[in-house]
XYZ file of N, CA and C in Angstrom:
333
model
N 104.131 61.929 78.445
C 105.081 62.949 78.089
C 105.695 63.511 79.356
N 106.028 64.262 79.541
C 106.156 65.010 80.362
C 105.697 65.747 81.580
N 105.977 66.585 81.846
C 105.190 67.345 82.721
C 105.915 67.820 84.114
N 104.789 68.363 85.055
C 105.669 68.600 86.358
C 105.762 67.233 87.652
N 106.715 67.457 88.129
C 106.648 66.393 88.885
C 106.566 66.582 90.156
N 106.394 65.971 90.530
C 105.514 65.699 92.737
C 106.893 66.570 93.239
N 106.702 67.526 94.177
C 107.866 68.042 95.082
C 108.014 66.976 96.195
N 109.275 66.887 96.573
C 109.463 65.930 97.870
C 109.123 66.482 98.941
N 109.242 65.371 99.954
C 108.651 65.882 101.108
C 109.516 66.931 101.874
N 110.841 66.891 101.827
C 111.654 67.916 102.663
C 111.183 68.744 101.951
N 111.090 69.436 100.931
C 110.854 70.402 100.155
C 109.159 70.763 100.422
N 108.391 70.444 100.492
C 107.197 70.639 100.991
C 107.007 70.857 102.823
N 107.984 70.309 103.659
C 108.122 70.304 105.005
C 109.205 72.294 104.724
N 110.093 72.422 104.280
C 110.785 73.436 104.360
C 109.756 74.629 104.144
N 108.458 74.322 102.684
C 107.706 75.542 102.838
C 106.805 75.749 103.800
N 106.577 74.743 104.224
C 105.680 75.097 105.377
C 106.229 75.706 107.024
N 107.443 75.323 106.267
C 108.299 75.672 107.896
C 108.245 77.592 108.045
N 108.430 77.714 106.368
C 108.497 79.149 106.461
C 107.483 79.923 105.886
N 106.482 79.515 105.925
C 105.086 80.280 105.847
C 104.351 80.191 107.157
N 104.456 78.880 108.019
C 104.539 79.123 109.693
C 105.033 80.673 110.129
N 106.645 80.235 110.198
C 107.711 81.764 110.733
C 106.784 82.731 109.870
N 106.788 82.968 108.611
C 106.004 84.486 108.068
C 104.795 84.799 108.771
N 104.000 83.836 108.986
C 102.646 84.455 109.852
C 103.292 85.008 110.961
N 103.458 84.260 111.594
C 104.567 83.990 112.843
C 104.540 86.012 113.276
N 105.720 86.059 112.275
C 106.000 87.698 112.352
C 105.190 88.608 112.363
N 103.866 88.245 111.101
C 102.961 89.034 110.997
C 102.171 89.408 112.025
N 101.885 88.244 112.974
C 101.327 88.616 113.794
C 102.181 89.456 114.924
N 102.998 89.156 114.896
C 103.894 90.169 115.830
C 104.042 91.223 115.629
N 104.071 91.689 114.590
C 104.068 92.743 114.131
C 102.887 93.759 114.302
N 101.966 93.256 114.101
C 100.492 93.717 114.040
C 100.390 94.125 115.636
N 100.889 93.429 116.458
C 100.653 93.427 118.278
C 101.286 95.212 118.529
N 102.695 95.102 118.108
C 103.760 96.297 118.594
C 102.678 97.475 117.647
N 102.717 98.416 118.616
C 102.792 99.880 117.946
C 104.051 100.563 117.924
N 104.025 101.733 117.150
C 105.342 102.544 117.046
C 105.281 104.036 117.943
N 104.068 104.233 118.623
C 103.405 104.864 119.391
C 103.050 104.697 121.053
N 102.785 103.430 121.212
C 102.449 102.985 122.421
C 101.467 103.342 123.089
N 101.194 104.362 124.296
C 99.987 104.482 125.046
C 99.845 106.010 124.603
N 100.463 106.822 123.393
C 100.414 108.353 123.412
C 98.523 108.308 122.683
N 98.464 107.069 121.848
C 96.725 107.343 121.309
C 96.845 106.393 121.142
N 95.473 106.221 121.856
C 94.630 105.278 122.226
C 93.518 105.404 121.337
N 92.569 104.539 120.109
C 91.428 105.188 119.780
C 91.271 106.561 119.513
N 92.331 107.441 118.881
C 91.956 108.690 118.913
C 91.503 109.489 120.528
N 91.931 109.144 121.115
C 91.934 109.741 122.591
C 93.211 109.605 123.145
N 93.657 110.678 123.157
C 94.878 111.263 123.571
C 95.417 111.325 125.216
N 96.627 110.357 125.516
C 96.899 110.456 126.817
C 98.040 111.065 126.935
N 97.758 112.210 127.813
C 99.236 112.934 127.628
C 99.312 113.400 129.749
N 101.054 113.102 129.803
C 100.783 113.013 131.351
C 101.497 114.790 131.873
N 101.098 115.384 132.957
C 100.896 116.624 133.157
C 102.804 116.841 132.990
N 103.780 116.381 133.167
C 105.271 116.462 132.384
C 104.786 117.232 131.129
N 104.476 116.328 130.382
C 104.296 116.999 129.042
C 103.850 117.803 128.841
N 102.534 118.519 129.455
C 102.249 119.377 129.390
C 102.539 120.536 129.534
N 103.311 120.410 131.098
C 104.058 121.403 131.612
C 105.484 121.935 130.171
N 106.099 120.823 129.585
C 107.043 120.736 128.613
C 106.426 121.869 127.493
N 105.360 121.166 127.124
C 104.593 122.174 125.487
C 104.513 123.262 126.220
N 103.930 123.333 127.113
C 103.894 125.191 127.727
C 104.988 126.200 128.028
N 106.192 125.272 128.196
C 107.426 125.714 127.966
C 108.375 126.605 126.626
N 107.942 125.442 126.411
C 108.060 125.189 124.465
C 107.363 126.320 123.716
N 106.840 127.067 123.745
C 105.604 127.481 123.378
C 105.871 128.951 124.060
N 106.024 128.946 125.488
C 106.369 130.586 125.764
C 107.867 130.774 125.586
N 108.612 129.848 124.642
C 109.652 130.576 124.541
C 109.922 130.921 122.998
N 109.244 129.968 122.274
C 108.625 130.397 120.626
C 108.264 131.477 120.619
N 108.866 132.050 119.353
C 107.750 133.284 118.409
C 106.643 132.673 117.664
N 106.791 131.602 116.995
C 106.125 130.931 116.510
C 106.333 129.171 116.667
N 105.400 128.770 116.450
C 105.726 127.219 116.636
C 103.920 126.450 115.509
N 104.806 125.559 114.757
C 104.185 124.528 113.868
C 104.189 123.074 115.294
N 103.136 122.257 114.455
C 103.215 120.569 115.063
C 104.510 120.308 114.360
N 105.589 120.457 113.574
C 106.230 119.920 113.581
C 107.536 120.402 114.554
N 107.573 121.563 114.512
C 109.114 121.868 115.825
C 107.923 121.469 117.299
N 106.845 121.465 117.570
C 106.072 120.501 118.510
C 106.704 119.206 118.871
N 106.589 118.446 117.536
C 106.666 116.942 117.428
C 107.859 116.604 117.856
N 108.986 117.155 117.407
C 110.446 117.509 117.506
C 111.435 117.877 119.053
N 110.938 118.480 119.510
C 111.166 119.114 120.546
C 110.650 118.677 121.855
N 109.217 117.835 121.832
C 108.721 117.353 122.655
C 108.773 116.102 123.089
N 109.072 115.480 121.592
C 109.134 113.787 121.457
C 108.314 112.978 120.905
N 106.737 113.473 120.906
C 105.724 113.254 120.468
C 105.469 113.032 118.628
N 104.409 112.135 118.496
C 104.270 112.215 116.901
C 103.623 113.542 116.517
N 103.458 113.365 114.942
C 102.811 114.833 114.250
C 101.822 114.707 114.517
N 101.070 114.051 114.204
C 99.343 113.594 114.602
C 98.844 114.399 116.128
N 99.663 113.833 117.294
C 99.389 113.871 118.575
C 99.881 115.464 118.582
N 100.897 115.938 118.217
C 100.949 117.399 118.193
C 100.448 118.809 117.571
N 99.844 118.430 116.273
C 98.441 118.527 115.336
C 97.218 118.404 116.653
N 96.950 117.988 116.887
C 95.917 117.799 118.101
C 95.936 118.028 119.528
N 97.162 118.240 119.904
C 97.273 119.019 121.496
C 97.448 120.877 120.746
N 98.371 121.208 119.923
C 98.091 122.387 119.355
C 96.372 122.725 119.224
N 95.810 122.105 118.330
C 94.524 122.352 118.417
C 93.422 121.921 119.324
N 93.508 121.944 119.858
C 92.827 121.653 121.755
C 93.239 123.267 122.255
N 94.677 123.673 122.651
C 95.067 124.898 123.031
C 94.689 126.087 122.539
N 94.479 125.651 121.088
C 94.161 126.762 120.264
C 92.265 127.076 120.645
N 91.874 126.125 120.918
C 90.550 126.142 121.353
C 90.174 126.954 122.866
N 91.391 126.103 123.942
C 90.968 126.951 124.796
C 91.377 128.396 125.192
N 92.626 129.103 124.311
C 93.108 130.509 123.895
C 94.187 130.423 124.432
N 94.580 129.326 125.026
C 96.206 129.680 124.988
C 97.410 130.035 123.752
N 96.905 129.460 122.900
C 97.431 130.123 121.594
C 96.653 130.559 120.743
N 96.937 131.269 119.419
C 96.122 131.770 118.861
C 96.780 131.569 117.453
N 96.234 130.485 116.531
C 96.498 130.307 114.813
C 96.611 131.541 114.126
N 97.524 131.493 113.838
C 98.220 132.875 112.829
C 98.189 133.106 111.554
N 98.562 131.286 111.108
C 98.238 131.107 109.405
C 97.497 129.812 109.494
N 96.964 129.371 108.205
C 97.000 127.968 108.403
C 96.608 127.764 106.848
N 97.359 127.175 106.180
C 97.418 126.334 104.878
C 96.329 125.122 104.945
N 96.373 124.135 103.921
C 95.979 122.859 103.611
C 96.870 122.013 104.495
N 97.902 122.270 104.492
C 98.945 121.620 104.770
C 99.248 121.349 105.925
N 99.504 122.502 106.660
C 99.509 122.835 108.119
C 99.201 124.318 108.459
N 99.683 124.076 110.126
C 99.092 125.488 110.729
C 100.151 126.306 111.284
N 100.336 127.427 111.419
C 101.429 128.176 112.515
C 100.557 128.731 113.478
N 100.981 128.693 114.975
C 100.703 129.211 116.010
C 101.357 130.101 116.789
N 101.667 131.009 117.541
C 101.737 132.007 118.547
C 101.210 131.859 119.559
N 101.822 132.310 120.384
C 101.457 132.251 122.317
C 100.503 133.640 121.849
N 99.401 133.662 123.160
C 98.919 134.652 122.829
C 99.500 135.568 123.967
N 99.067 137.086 123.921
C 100.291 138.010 124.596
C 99.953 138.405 125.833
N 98.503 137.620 126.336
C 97.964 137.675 127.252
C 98.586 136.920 127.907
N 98.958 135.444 128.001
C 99.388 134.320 128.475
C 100.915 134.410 129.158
């Protein structure tokens, strides 16, 4: 009767050509970050520029979130979520509110 029949060989050479290229990408893809050297393993490299920058940033705020952080500095939310809270630890700022969601901060008036 019927049935399916044998694919040819160009047609079997073409899928393989492009399931090659698809790995191909995948793996390339997987290599690039969208981040680069800002985190590493959850260990944060940030070079004294930047720092000097957020401290800027920050005494000229009334208030400041990780996101006008993230924004303003260049940095992701994550990495600014986490230099905020580092600062907030050692009292350069001082958390004002803080939701589920996120946090607001203030310079403190000592600083």
């Amino acid at each position: 009767m019927g049935g399916v029949q044998k694919k040819s060989i160009s047609t079997m050479e073409k899928r393989m050509k492009k399931e090659a290229e698809a790995q191909q990408k995948k793996a390339a893809g997987k290599k690039s970050s969208k981040t680069g050297n800002e985190v590493i393993s959850k260990n944060i490299i940030i070079s004294n520029d930047t720092i000097k920058k957020i401290q800027e940033e920050i005494s000229r705020e009334k208030m400041i979130t990780p996101y006008t952080l993230a924004n303003k500095v260049g940095v992701t939310l994550s990495v600014a979520k986490r230099i905020l809270k580092d600062l907030n630890e050692q009292g350069t700022i001082k958390e004002v509110f803080r939701n589920r969601r996120t946090a607001v901060y203030a310079a403190n008036s000592q600083s």
